[in-house]
mmCIF file of C-alpha atoms in Angstrom:
data_model
loop_
_atom_site.group_PDB
_atom_site.id
_atom_site.type_symbol
_atom_site.label_atom_id
_atom_site.label_comp_id
_atom_site.label_asym_id
_atom_site.label_seq_id
_atom_site.Cartn_x
_atom_site.Cartn_y
_atom_site.Cartn_z
ATOM 1 C CA MET A 22 103.338 214.004 131.588
ATOM 2 C CA ASN A 23 104.948 217.210 130.286
ATOM 3 C CA ALA A 24 107.937 217.289 132.625
ATOM 4 C CA PRO A 25 111.726 216.685 132.442
ATOM 5 C CA LYS A 26 113.321 213.392 133.484
ATOM 6 C CA LEU A 27 115.279 214.884 136.374
ATOM 7 C CA ARG A 28 113.737 217.301 138.893
ATOM 8 C CA PHE A 29 114.343 218.722 142.346
ATOM 9 C CA LYS A 30 112.347 217.148 145.186
ATOM 10 C CA GLY A 31 108.990 218.678 145.893
ATOM 11 C CA PHE A 32 108.164 219.615 142.295
ATOM 12 C CA ASN A 33 105.706 217.416 140.435
ATOM 13 C CA LEU A 34 103.478 219.768 138.442
ATOM 14 C CA GLU A 35 103.612 219.644 134.670
ATOM 15 C CA TRP A 36 105.541 222.306 132.776
ATOM 16 C CA HIS A 37 103.340 224.447 130.522
ATOM 17 C CA ALA A 38 104.086 225.001 126.839
ATOM 18 C CA GLU A 39 104.321 228.621 125.697
ATOM 19 C CA THR A 40 105.693 230.617 122.798
ATOM 20 C CA LEU A 41 108.509 233.045 123.477
ATOM 21 C CA GLU A 42 106.355 236.054 122.543
ATOM 22 C CA LYS A 43 104.550 235.663 125.896
ATOM 23 C CA TYR A 44 107.759 236.563 127.730
ATOM 24 C CA LEU A 45 109.616 238.878 125.362
ATOM 25 C CA THR A 46 108.990 241.569 122.752
ATOM 26 C CA PHE A 47 111.672 241.868 120.102
ATOM 27 C CA ASN A 48 113.567 244.740 118.470
ATOM 28 C CA ASN A 49 116.652 245.119 116.284
ATOM 29 C CA GLY A 50 119.527 247.238 117.561
ATOM 30 C CA ILE A 51 121.317 250.479 116.728
ATOM 31 C CA ASN A 52 123.090 251.200 113.443
ATOM 32 C CA ALA A 53 124.746 254.546 114.093
ATOM 33 C CA GLU A 54 127.099 256.751 112.071
ATOM 34 C CA LYS A 55 130.748 255.651 112.130
ATOM 35 C CA GLY A 56 131.850 258.576 114.304
ATOM 36 C CA SER A 57 129.333 257.670 117.004
ATOM 37 C CA TYR A 58 131.248 254.569 118.144
ATOM 38 C CA GLY A 59 134.017 254.368 120.735
ATOM 39 C CA HIS A 60 132.453 256.778 123.238
ATOM 40 C CA GLY A 61 129.163 257.245 125.061
ATOM 41 C CA ARG A 62 127.113 254.455 126.655
ATOM 42 C CA LYS A 63 128.245 250.851 126.355
ATOM 43 C CA PHE A 64 126.401 248.785 123.781
ATOM 44 C CA ILE A 65 126.096 245.025 123.375
ATOM 45 C CA ASN A 66 127.319 243.468 120.162
ATOM 46 C CA VAL A 67 127.966 240.001 118.756
ATOM 47 C CA LEU A 68 131.101 239.154 120.767
ATOM 48 C CA ASP A 69 129.444 240.152 124.051
ATOM 49 C CA VAL A 70 126.644 237.658 123.349
ATOM 50 C CA LEU A 71 128.981 234.881 122.178
ATOM 51 C CA ASN A 72 131.483 235.223 125.024
ATOM 52 C CA ASN A 73 129.186 235.595 128.038
ATOM 53 C CA ASN A 74 126.449 233.426 129.547
ATOM 54 C CA SER A 75 125.315 236.582 131.284
ATOM 55 C CA ILE A 76 126.223 240.207 130.638
ATOM 56 C CA THR A 77 126.794 243.064 133.056
ATOM 57 C CA TYR A 78 127.705 246.629 132.124
ATOM 58 C CA ASP A 79 131.385 246.233 133.028
ATOM 59 C CA LYS A 80 131.805 243.218 130.696
ATOM 60 C CA ILE A 81 130.681 245.067 127.554
ATOM 61 C CA ILE A 82 133.412 245.877 125.029
ATOM 62 C CA GLY A 83 132.072 248.704 122.850
ATOM 63 C CA SER A 84 130.270 252.011 123.307
ATOM 64 C CA VAL A 85 128.122 254.326 121.221
ATOM 65 C CA SER A 86 126.856 257.891 121.528
ATOM 66 C CA VAL A 87 123.257 258.444 120.369
ATOM 67 C CA SER A 88 120.438 260.906 120.985
ATOM 68 C CA PRO A 89 118.314 260.571 124.152
ATOM 69 C CA LYS A 90 115.355 259.422 122.025
ATOM 70 C CA ILE A 91 117.329 256.566 120.390
ATOM 71 C CA GLU A 92 118.845 255.629 123.751
ATOM 72 C CA GLU A 93 115.423 255.401 125.374
ATOM 73 C CA SER A 94 114.072 253.034 122.714
ATOM 74 C CA ASN A 95 117.197 250.820 122.726
ATOM 75 C CA LYS A 96 117.752 250.284 126.450
ATOM 76 C CA VAL A 97 118.861 246.867 127.657
ATOM 77 C CA GLU A 98 117.812 246.351 131.276
ATOM 78 C CA TYR A 99 117.907 243.616 133.892
ATOM 79 C CA GLY A 100 116.288 240.414 132.625
ATOM 80 C CA ASP A 101 116.359 241.273 128.907
ATOM 81 C CA ILE A 102 117.651 238.585 126.529
ATOM 82 C CA LEU A 103 120.029 239.303 123.612
ATOM 83 C CA PHE A 104 120.091 237.131 120.475
ATOM 84 C CA LEU A 105 122.518 236.829 117.541
ATOM 85 C CA ARG A 106 120.691 237.776 114.342
ATOM 86 C CA SER A 107 123.124 236.099 111.960
ATOM 87 C CA SER A 108 125.763 233.363 111.850
ATOM 88 C CA GLU A 109 127.728 231.260 109.378
ATOM 89 C CA THR A 110 126.277 228.097 110.954
ATOM 90 C CA ARG A 111 122.838 226.954 112.084
ATOM 91 C CA GLU A 112 124.441 225.885 115.367
ATOM 92 C CA ASP A 113 125.258 229.487 116.353
ATOM 93 C CA VAL A 114 122.422 231.503 114.860
ATOM 94 C CA GLY A 115 120.020 232.828 117.489
ATOM 95 C CA LYS A 116 122.389 232.112 120.375
ATOM 96 C CA SER A 117 121.560 234.209 123.378
ATOM 97 C CA SER A 118 122.820 235.833 126.538
ATOM 98 C CA VAL A 119 120.983 237.532 129.414
ATOM 99 C CA TYR A 120 121.546 240.999 130.846
ATOM 100 C CA LEU A 121 121.889 240.859 134.639
ATOM 101 C CA ASP A 122 122.964 244.361 135.659
ATOM 102 C CA LYS A 123 120.470 246.042 138.000
ATOM 103 C CA GLU A 124 122.429 249.310 138.270
ATOM 104 C CA GLU A 125 123.249 250.366 134.712
ATOM 105 C CA HIS A 126 121.324 249.985 131.476
ATOM 106 C CA ALA A 127 123.166 249.297 128.220
ATOM 107 C CA LEU A 128 122.371 249.695 124.518
ATOM 108 C CA PHE A 129 122.604 247.069 121.775
ATOM 109 C CA GLY A 130 123.967 246.871 118.232
ATOM 110 C CA GLY A 131 122.333 246.190 114.899
ATOM 111 C CA PHE A 132 123.549 242.593 114.610
ATOM 112 C CA VAL A 133 121.728 241.741 117.845
ATOM 113 C CA ILE A 134 118.031 241.321 118.612
ATOM 114 C CA ARG A 135 116.832 242.390 122.050
ATOM 115 C CA GLY A 136 114.084 240.459 123.813
ATOM 116 C CA LYS A 137 112.523 242.938 126.250
ATOM 117 C CA LYS A 138 111.128 241.329 129.412
ATOM 118 C CA GLN A 139 107.310 241.408 129.475
ATOM 119 C CA CYS A 140 106.259 239.210 132.381
ATOM 120 C CA GLU A 141 107.617 237.321 135.364
ATOM 121 C CA TYR A 142 110.374 234.762 134.772
ATOM 122 C CA ASN A 143 113.758 233.994 136.211
ATOM 123 C CA PRO A 144 116.153 235.557 133.666
ATOM 124 C CA TYR A 145 118.927 232.992 134.054
ATOM 125 C CA PHE A 146 116.459 230.124 133.753
ATOM 126 C CA LEU A 147 115.031 231.533 130.526
ATOM 127 C CA LYS A 148 118.557 231.856 129.133
ATOM 128 C CA LEU A 149 119.215 228.204 130.055
ATOM 129 C CA ASN A 150 115.925 227.113 128.496
ATOM 130 C CA LEU A 151 116.949 228.843 125.270
ATOM 131 C CA GLU A 152 120.155 226.729 125.336
ATOM 132 C CA SER A 153 118.278 223.447 125.731
ATOM 133 C CA PRO A 154 118.593 220.983 122.816
ATOM 134 C CA ASN A 155 114.917 221.184 121.848
ATOM 135 C CA VAL A 156 114.861 224.980 121.663
ATOM 136 C CA ARG A 157 118.222 225.258 119.883
ATOM 137 C CA LYS A 158 117.016 222.727 117.297
ATOM 138 C CA GLN A 159 113.870 224.795 116.729
ATOM 139 C CA ILE A 160 115.753 228.038 116.216
ATOM 140 C CA GLY A 161 118.301 226.425 113.888
ATOM 141 C CA SER A 162 115.636 224.755 111.752
ATOM 142 C CA LYS A 163 113.638 227.986 111.406
ATOM 143 C CA ALA A 164 116.661 230.113 110.484
ATOM 144 C CA GLY A 165 116.763 231.261 106.878
ATOM 145 C CA GLY A 166 119.749 231.682 104.576
ATOM 146 C CA SER A 167 122.313 229.725 102.578
ATOM 147 C CA THR A 168 125.831 231.124 103.057
ATOM 148 C CA ARG A 169 124.739 232.813 106.312
ATOM 149 C CA PHE A 170 121.830 231.903 108.538
ATOM 150 C CA ASN A 171 119.496 234.523 109.999
ATOM 151 C CA VAL A 172 116.709 234.746 112.545
ATOM 152 C CA SER A 173 114.066 237.431 112.670
ATOM 153 C CA GLN A 174 111.884 238.869 115.398
ATOM 154 C CA SER A 175 108.931 236.794 114.116
ATOM 155 C CA ILE A 176 110.984 233.572 114.195
ATOM 156 C CA LEU A 177 112.026 234.186 117.797
ATOM 157 C CA SER A 178 108.450 235.091 118.768
ATOM 158 C CA SER A 179 107.248 231.711 117.454
ATOM 159 C CA VAL A 180 109.753 229.580 119.362
ATOM 160 C CA GLU A 181 107.990 227.106 121.641
ATOM 161 C CA LEU A 182 109.356 226.286 125.081
ATOM 162 C CA ASN A 183 108.180 224.644 128.274
ATOM 163 C CA MET A 184 108.142 226.598 131.532
ATOM 164 C CA PRO A 185 107.793 225.416 135.151
ATOM 165 C CA SER A 186 106.660 227.458 138.135
ATOM 166 C CA ILE A 187 108.802 230.437 139.116
ATOM 167 C CA ASP A 188 110.010 228.600 142.240
ATOM 168 C CA GLU A 189 111.291 225.679 140.164
ATOM 169 C CA GLN A 190 112.863 228.115 137.686
ATOM 170 C CA ILE A 191 114.800 229.730 140.535
ATOM 171 C CA LEU A 192 116.183 226.422 141.853
ATOM 172 C CA ILE A 193 117.242 225.239 138.392
ATOM 173 C CA ALA A 194 118.840 228.609 137.620
ATOM 174 C CA GLU A 195 120.807 228.641 140.889
ATOM 175 C CA PHE A 196 122.056 225.104 140.265
ATOM 176 C CA PHE A 197 123.284 225.815 136.731
ATOM 177 C CA GLU A 198 124.661 229.227 137.631
ATOM 178 C CA LYS A 199 127.053 227.527 140.064
ATOM 179 C CA LEU A 200 128.053 225.017 137.387
ATOM 180 C CA ASP A 201 128.514 227.795 134.806
ATOM 181 C CA THR A 202 130.703 229.686 137.271
ATOM 182 C CA LYS A 203 132.941 226.599 137.602
ATOM 183 C CA ILE A 204 133.130 226.327 133.816
ATOM 184 C CA GLN A 205 133.959 230.025 133.452
ATOM 185 C CA LYS A 206 136.711 229.834 136.071
ATOM 186 C CA GLN A 207 138.165 226.800 134.313
ATOM 187 C CA GLN A 208 138.116 228.671 130.993
ATOM 188 C CA GLU A 209 139.867 231.628 132.623
ATOM 189 C CA LYS A 210 142.503 229.284 134.073
ATOM 190 C CA ILE A 211 143.213 227.873 130.602
ATOM 191 C CA GLU A 212 143.363 231.369 129.075
ATOM 192 C CA LEU A 213 145.853 232.420 131.760
ATOM 193 C CA LEU A 214 148.049 229.357 131.120
ATOM 194 C CA ASN A 215 147.989 230.034 127.372
ATOM 195 C CA THR A 216 148.942 233.661 127.991
ATOM 196 C CA GLN A 217 151.792 232.515 130.233
ATOM 197 C CA LYS A 218 152.949 230.065 127.565
ATOM 198 C CA LYS A 219 152.925 232.785 124.916
ATOM 199 C CA GLY A 220 154.899 235.135 127.171
ATOM 200 C CA LEU A 221 157.448 232.438 128.053
ATOM 201 C CA MET A 222 157.934 231.540 124.403
ATOM 202 C CA GLN A 223 158.640 235.181 123.598
ATOM 203 C CA LYS A 224 161.223 235.341 126.389
ATOM 204 C CA ILE A 225 162.823 232.035 125.382
ATOM 205 C CA PHE A 226 163.174 232.812 121.678
ATOM 206 C CA SER A 227 164.301 236.396 122.313
ATOM 207 C CA GLN A 228 166.901 234.820 124.663
ATOM 208 C CA GLU A 229 165.725 236.990 127.536
ATOM 209 C CA PHE A 230 165.300 233.712 129.431
ATOM 210 C CA ARG A 231 168.038 231.078 129.081
ATOM 211 C CA PHE A 232 168.433 227.584 130.483
ATOM 212 C CA LYS A 233 171.645 226.307 132.110
ATOM 213 C CA ASP A 234 173.380 222.998 131.683
ATOM 214 C CA GLY A 235 173.610 220.213 134.287
ATOM 215 C CA ASN A 236 176.539 221.953 135.988
ATOM 216 C CA GLY A 237 174.743 225.288 136.254
ATOM 217 C CA GLN A 238 176.846 226.767 133.446
ATOM 218 C CA GLU A 239 175.669 228.919 130.551
ATOM 219 C CA TYR A 240 175.093 227.167 127.253
ATOM 220 C CA PRO A 241 176.987 228.467 124.192
ATOM 221 C CA GLU A 242 175.576 231.469 122.335
ATOM 222 C CA TRP A 243 172.847 230.774 119.810
ATOM 223 C CA THR A 244 173.741 231.024 116.138
ATOM 224 C CA TYR A 245 171.691 231.479 112.990
ATOM 225 C CA LYS A 246 171.635 228.537 110.629
ATOM 226 C CA ARG A 247 169.807 228.069 107.371
ATOM 227 C CA LEU A 248 166.890 225.663 107.636
ATOM 228 C CA LYS A 249 168.573 223.403 105.066
ATOM 229 C CA GLU A 250 171.431 222.871 107.557
ATOM 230 C CA LEU A 251 168.972 221.540 110.128
ATOM 231 C CA VAL A 252 166.578 219.428 108.061
ATOM 232 C CA THR A 253 166.356 217.129 105.078
ATOM 233 C CA PRO A 254 163.490 217.916 102.672
ATOM 234 C CA ILE A 255 161.062 215.088 101.947
ATOM 235 C CA LYS A 256 159.004 215.087 98.778
ATOM 236 C CA GLY A 257 157.138 212.361 96.965
ATOM 237 C CA ASN A 258 156.211 208.830 97.921
ATOM 238 C CA SER A 259 158.741 206.911 99.973
ATOM 239 C CA VAL A 260 156.442 204.150 101.226
ATOM 240 C CA GLU A 261 156.386 201.071 99.062
ATOM 241 C CA ASP A 262 153.264 199.104 98.179
ATOM 242 C CA VAL A 263 150.698 201.317 99.924
ATOM 243 C CA SER A 264 147.384 202.680 98.742
ATOM 244 C CA ILE A 265 145.610 205.834 99.859
ATOM 245 C CA THR A 266 142.975 203.737 101.598
ATOM 246 C CA SER A 267 145.520 201.874 103.738
ATOM 247 C CA ILE A 268 147.405 204.845 105.183
ATOM 248 C CA PRO A 269 145.983 208.112 106.616
ATOM 249 C CA VAL A 270 145.854 211.057 104.217
ATOM 250 C CA LEU A 271 146.345 214.228 106.246
ATOM 251 C CA SER A 272 145.745 217.924 105.769
ATOM 252 C CA ILE A 273 146.863 220.752 108.026
ATOM 253 C CA SER A 274 144.551 222.972 110.055
ATOM 254 C CA ALA A 275 146.072 226.166 111.429
ATOM 255 C CA LYS A 276 144.205 225.687 114.718
ATOM 256 C CA VAL A 277 144.312 221.925 115.197
ATOM 257 C CA GLY A 278 147.367 220.633 113.376
ATOM 258 C CA PHE A 279 147.249 217.444 111.325
ATOM 259 C CA LEU A 280 143.762 216.208 110.439
ATOM 260 C CA ASP A 281 142.819 212.922 108.853
ATOM 261 C CA GLN A 282 140.871 213.879 105.730
ATOM 262 C CA LYS A 283 138.257 211.294 106.680
ATOM 263 C CA ASP A 284 137.352 213.680 109.535
ATOM 264 C CA ARG A 285 136.848 216.574 107.093
ATOM 265 C CA PHE A 286 135.327 214.955 104.028
ATOM 266 C CA SER A 287 132.714 212.274 103.473
ATOM 267 C CA GLN A 288 135.251 209.895 101.970
ATOM 268 C CA VAL A 289 139.002 209.565 101.626
ATOM 269 C CA ILE A 290 140.368 210.777 98.314
ATOM 270 C CA ALA A 291 140.723 207.270 96.948
ATOM 271 C CA GLY A 292 141.949 206.816 93.393
ATOM 272 C CA ASN A 293 144.290 209.804 93.383
ATOM 273 C CA SER A 294 147.798 209.152 92.227
ATOM 274 C CA LEU A 295 150.104 208.317 95.108
ATOM 275 C CA SER A 296 152.724 210.515 93.443
ATOM 276 C CA LYS A 297 150.734 213.582 94.565
ATOM 277 C CA TYR A 298 151.542 212.807 98.201
ATOM 278 C CA THR A 299 154.568 212.757 100.477
ATOM 279 C CA ALA A 300 154.972 209.932 102.980
ATOM 280 C CA LEU A 301 155.887 211.002 106.510
ATOM 281 C CA ARG A 302 156.929 208.984 109.510
ATOM 282 C CA LYS A 303 156.761 209.754 113.221
ATOM 283 C CA TYR A 304 158.400 213.098 114.192
ATOM 284 C CA ASP A 305 158.514 214.403 110.635
ATOM 285 C CA LEU A 306 157.312 217.971 110.118
ATOM 286 C CA SER A 307 155.218 219.599 107.431
ATOM 287 C CA TYR A 308 154.504 223.258 106.708
ATOM 288 C CA ASN A 309 151.316 224.686 105.183
ATOM 289 C CA LYS A 310 151.606 228.024 103.421
ATOM 290 C CA GLY A 311 148.072 229.357 103.853
ATOM 291 C CA ASN A 312 145.793 230.978 101.306
ATOM 292 C CA SER A 313 146.482 233.292 98.420
ATOM 293 C CA LYS A 314 144.857 236.581 99.436
ATOM 294 C CA ALA A 315 145.457 236.677 103.171
ATOM 295 C CA ALA A 316 149.009 235.363 102.712
ATOM 296 C CA LYS A 317 148.912 233.499 105.999
ATOM 297 C CA TYR A 318 152.266 231.874 106.455
ATOM 298 C CA GLY A 319 151.116 228.691 108.094
ATOM 299 C CA CYS A 320 152.897 226.747 110.773
ATOM 300 C CA VAL A 321 154.994 223.634 111.150
ATOM 301 C CA TYR A 322 153.248 220.590 112.604
ATOM 302 C CA MET A 323 154.928 217.461 113.857
ATOM 303 C CA LEU A 324 153.691 214.052 112.829
ATOM 304 C CA ASP A 325 153.630 212.540 116.311
ATOM 305 C CA ALA A 326 150.122 211.037 116.426
ATOM 306 C CA TYR A 327 150.734 208.645 113.513
ATOM 307 C CA GLU A 328 153.446 206.119 112.756
ATOM 308 C CA GLU A 329 153.208 207.082 109.091
ATOM 309 C CA ALA A 330 150.887 209.126 106.906
ATOM 310 C CA LEU A 331 150.607 210.949 103.596
ATOM 311 C CA VAL A 332 150.376 214.704 103.032
ATOM 312 C CA PRO A 333 149.938 216.606 99.754
ATOM 313 C CA ASN A 334 153.149 217.463 97.918
ATOM 314 C CA VAL A 335 152.243 221.165 98.003
ATOM 315 C CA TYR A 336 153.253 221.184 101.672
ATOM 316 C CA LYS A 337 156.885 221.689 102.613
ATOM 317 C CA SER A 338 157.745 218.451 104.426
ATOM 318 C CA PHE A 339 161.045 217.716 106.100
ATOM 319 C CA ARG A 340 162.910 215.579 108.611
ATOM 320 C CA THR A 341 165.337 216.957 111.204
ATOM 321 C CA LYS A 342 168.995 215.986 111.109
ATOM 322 C CA THR A 343 170.716 214.306 114.053
ATOM 323 C CA ASN A 344 171.776 217.573 115.732
ATOM 324 C CA VAL A 345 168.245 218.994 115.857
ATOM 325 C CA ASP A 346 165.331 218.254 118.178
ATOM 326 C CA PRO A 347 162.162 218.158 116.006
ATOM 327 C CA LEU A 348 159.989 219.443 118.842
ATOM 328 C CA TYR A 349 162.279 222.472 119.285
ATOM 329 C CA LEU A 350 161.890 223.269 115.613
ATOM 330 C CA GLN A 351 158.113 223.016 115.861
ATOM 331 C CA TYR A 352 158.041 225.429 118.824
ATOM 332 C CA TYR A 353 160.423 227.770 117.008
ATOM 333 C CA PHE A 354 158.070 227.939 114.022
ATOM 334 C CA SER A 355 155.062 228.484 116.280
ATOM 335 C CA SER A 356 156.901 231.486 117.774
ATOM 336 C CA LYS A 357 156.269 233.115 114.351
ATOM 337 C CA LEU A 358 159.919 234.131 113.921
ATOM 338 C CA PRO A 359 160.280 232.261 110.597
ATOM 339 C CA ASP A 360 157.045 233.874 109.377
ATOM 340 C CA LYS A 361 158.773 237.258 109.333
ATOM 341 C CA GLU A 362 161.372 235.886 106.947
ATOM 342 C CA LEU A 363 158.748 234.174 104.800
ATOM 343 C CA LYS A 364 156.705 237.368 104.661
ATOM 344 C CA LYS A 365 159.646 239.155 103.088
ATOM 345 C CA ILE A 366 160.077 236.345 100.561
ATOM 346 C CA ILE A 367 156.383 236.119 99.712
ATOM 347 C CA SER A 368 155.990 239.867 99.244
ATOM 348 C CA SER A 369 158.982 240.056 96.911
ATOM 349 C CA THR A 370 159.416 236.770 95.061
ATOM 350 C CA ALA A 371 156.408 234.445 95.530
ATOM 351 C CA ARG A 372 154.562 233.277 92.437
ATOM 352 C CA MET A 373 150.788 233.312 92.286
ATOM 353 C CA ASP A 374 149.648 229.848 91.271
ATOM 354 C CA GLY A 375 146.421 229.140 93.155
ATOM 355 C CA LEU A 376 148.386 229.580 96.365
ATOM 356 C CA LEU A 377 151.242 231.907 97.155
ATOM 357 C CA ASN A 378 154.055 229.544 96.373
ATOM 358 C CA VAL A 379 157.468 229.914 97.960
ATOM 359 C CA SER A 380 160.216 228.041 96.169
ATOM 360 C CA ASP A 381 162.008 225.220 97.978
ATOM 361 C CA SER A 382 165.231 227.184 97.626
ATOM 362 C CA ASP A 383 163.786 230.260 99.382
ATOM 363 C CA PHE A 384 162.030 228.216 102.050
ATOM 364 C CA TYR A 385 165.022 226.107 103.053
ATOM 365 C CA ASN A 386 167.278 229.166 103.121
ATOM 366 C CA ILE A 387 165.346 230.978 105.853
ATOM 367 C CA PRO A 388 167.516 231.629 108.951
ATOM 368 C CA ILE A 389 166.710 229.711 112.152
ATOM 369 C CA LEU A 390 168.034 230.589 115.608
ATOM 370 C CA SER A 391 169.803 227.469 116.824
ATOM 371 C CA PRO A 392 171.022 226.689 120.343
ATOM 372 C CA ASN A 393 172.983 223.505 120.838
ATOM 373 C CA LEU A 394 171.069 220.211 121.000
ATOM 374 C CA ASP A 395 171.057 219.962 124.829
ATOM 375 C CA GLU A 396 169.481 223.408 125.178
ATOM 376 C CA GLN A 397 167.008 222.646 122.385
ATOM 377 C CA ILE A 398 165.837 219.595 124.327
ATOM 378 C CA LYS A 399 165.524 221.599 127.564
ATOM 379 C CA ILE A 400 163.442 224.236 125.785
ATOM 380 C CA SER A 401 161.134 221.729 124.108
ATOM 381 C CA SER A 402 160.745 219.650 127.305
ATOM 382 C CA PHE A 403 159.856 222.773 129.294
ATOM 383 C CA LEU A 404 157.248 223.915 126.758
ATOM 384 C CA LEU A 405 155.892 220.381 126.318
ATOM 385 C CA ASN A 406 155.316 220.065 130.078
ATOM 386 C CA LEU A 407 153.478 223.385 130.026
ATOM 387 C CA GLU A 408 151.349 222.161 127.120
ATOM 388 C CA LYS A 409 150.546 218.958 129.014
ATOM 389 C CA LYS A 410 149.404 221.074 131.958
ATOM 390 C CA ILE A 411 147.156 223.082 129.636
ATOM 391 C CA ARG A 412 145.736 219.908 128.081
ATOM 392 C CA LYS A 413 145.019 218.528 131.561
ATOM 393 C CA GLU A 414 143.033 221.676 132.395
ATOM 394 C CA GLU A 415 141.278 221.454 129.015
ATOM 395 C CA ASP A 416 140.260 217.885 129.889
ATOM 396 C CA LYS A 417 138.745 219.164 133.146
ATOM 397 C CA LEU A 418 136.831 221.784 131.170
ATOM 398 C CA SER A 419 135.601 219.112 128.780
ATOM 399 C CA ILE A 420 134.324 217.028 131.716
ATOM 400 C CA LEU A 421 132.488 220.019 133.223
ATOM 401 C CA SER A 422 130.969 220.924 129.852
ATOM 402 C CA GLY A 423 129.921 217.307 129.337
ATOM 403 C CA GLN A 424 128.292 217.249 132.758
ATOM 404 C CA LYS A 425 126.344 220.399 131.931
ATOM 405 C CA ASN A 426 125.206 219.029 128.555
ATOM 406 C CA GLY A 427 124.044 215.794 130.174
ATOM 407 C CA LEU A 428 122.130 217.622 132.896
ATOM 408 C CA MET A 429 120.567 220.009 130.375
ATOM 409 C CA GLN A 430 119.164 217.043 128.455
ATOM 410 C CA GLN A 431 117.597 215.632 131.637
ATOM 411 C CA MET A 432 116.426 218.808 133.358
ATOM 412 C CA PHE A 433 114.776 220.536 130.396
ATOM 413 C CA ILE A 434 112.107 219.377 127.979
#
């Protein structure tokens, strides 16, 4: 029987297979002159599709001014579906959102394909159906390209999907809309906490906000110290009798932190000389400089998830001295204050050698704002507790997203 595993009571008819062209006709969007953007009627572009399950006029970021004729042929109205034409990955190409504003029509940009509603369907249900694993797999497999993947109007027209009665569509849509609302609110909660964390870090490291000691007294004034006064550089192998296959080999991701290379590559870089790596132990820190053209200055990451590991010697790796809290130093680097100093160094003295290389001497001479150890620990404990709160909310989001994925697999064909 052509039906999903999990259904609402009272529905037992088979779903009918259709191609998407029965429900939608497709058009590419507006490519206007540069001066036409930033005023006029709002128009839907890539970020609007990526960031919203459903779109209303007030959510749209950009605007464009075009002639009445172009506006008429590029209207986005209630129930229309918007698709991404292009993406760097098969997983994102052809992703969609639905327009649910009954009061105002919008326009749409050239990197988006509009599916104009042609017959009766519940708009939110159709959007959900387009997210289902079977349909996403179809769109990804049909997408063309090598470095970027693209879908066309003809590809979208040929997509096959299964549709129930309109009454069943409505019930399924209402159920998932409530779940999506929970997910969206959870995402907003996490965004707010991250914004609060960013604001608090700015206040802490600008010394607008100061902690007090156990007696309610002010801590001593902060002083600038050179990084070399706070840390001991580590370079080269300091672990005896190990091989690259017996200890994790890590690289640094700007977004994630330390990554085991086994998670990024098909196999560990076995056979390389151990002399190319630096051995770190728990609470050591390592700094990645970034790439040559963009001159991204990287960030310090603490080795707290591993007892010991290896990182490439090209990283600046170091261990804090006894009067320095390593977690404070990590938060200080993530405040971007040291990046300003490194930017000056890189722009004036860095050598181009594959990467923008900063000498050890320049790196370890950058000034670091240093409160006393007790205040360092208070700062890092405060920010760590805030991070734990954020991670707890992220875990809740992960559970909700997992619940949705599981239900999607059971409630769609």
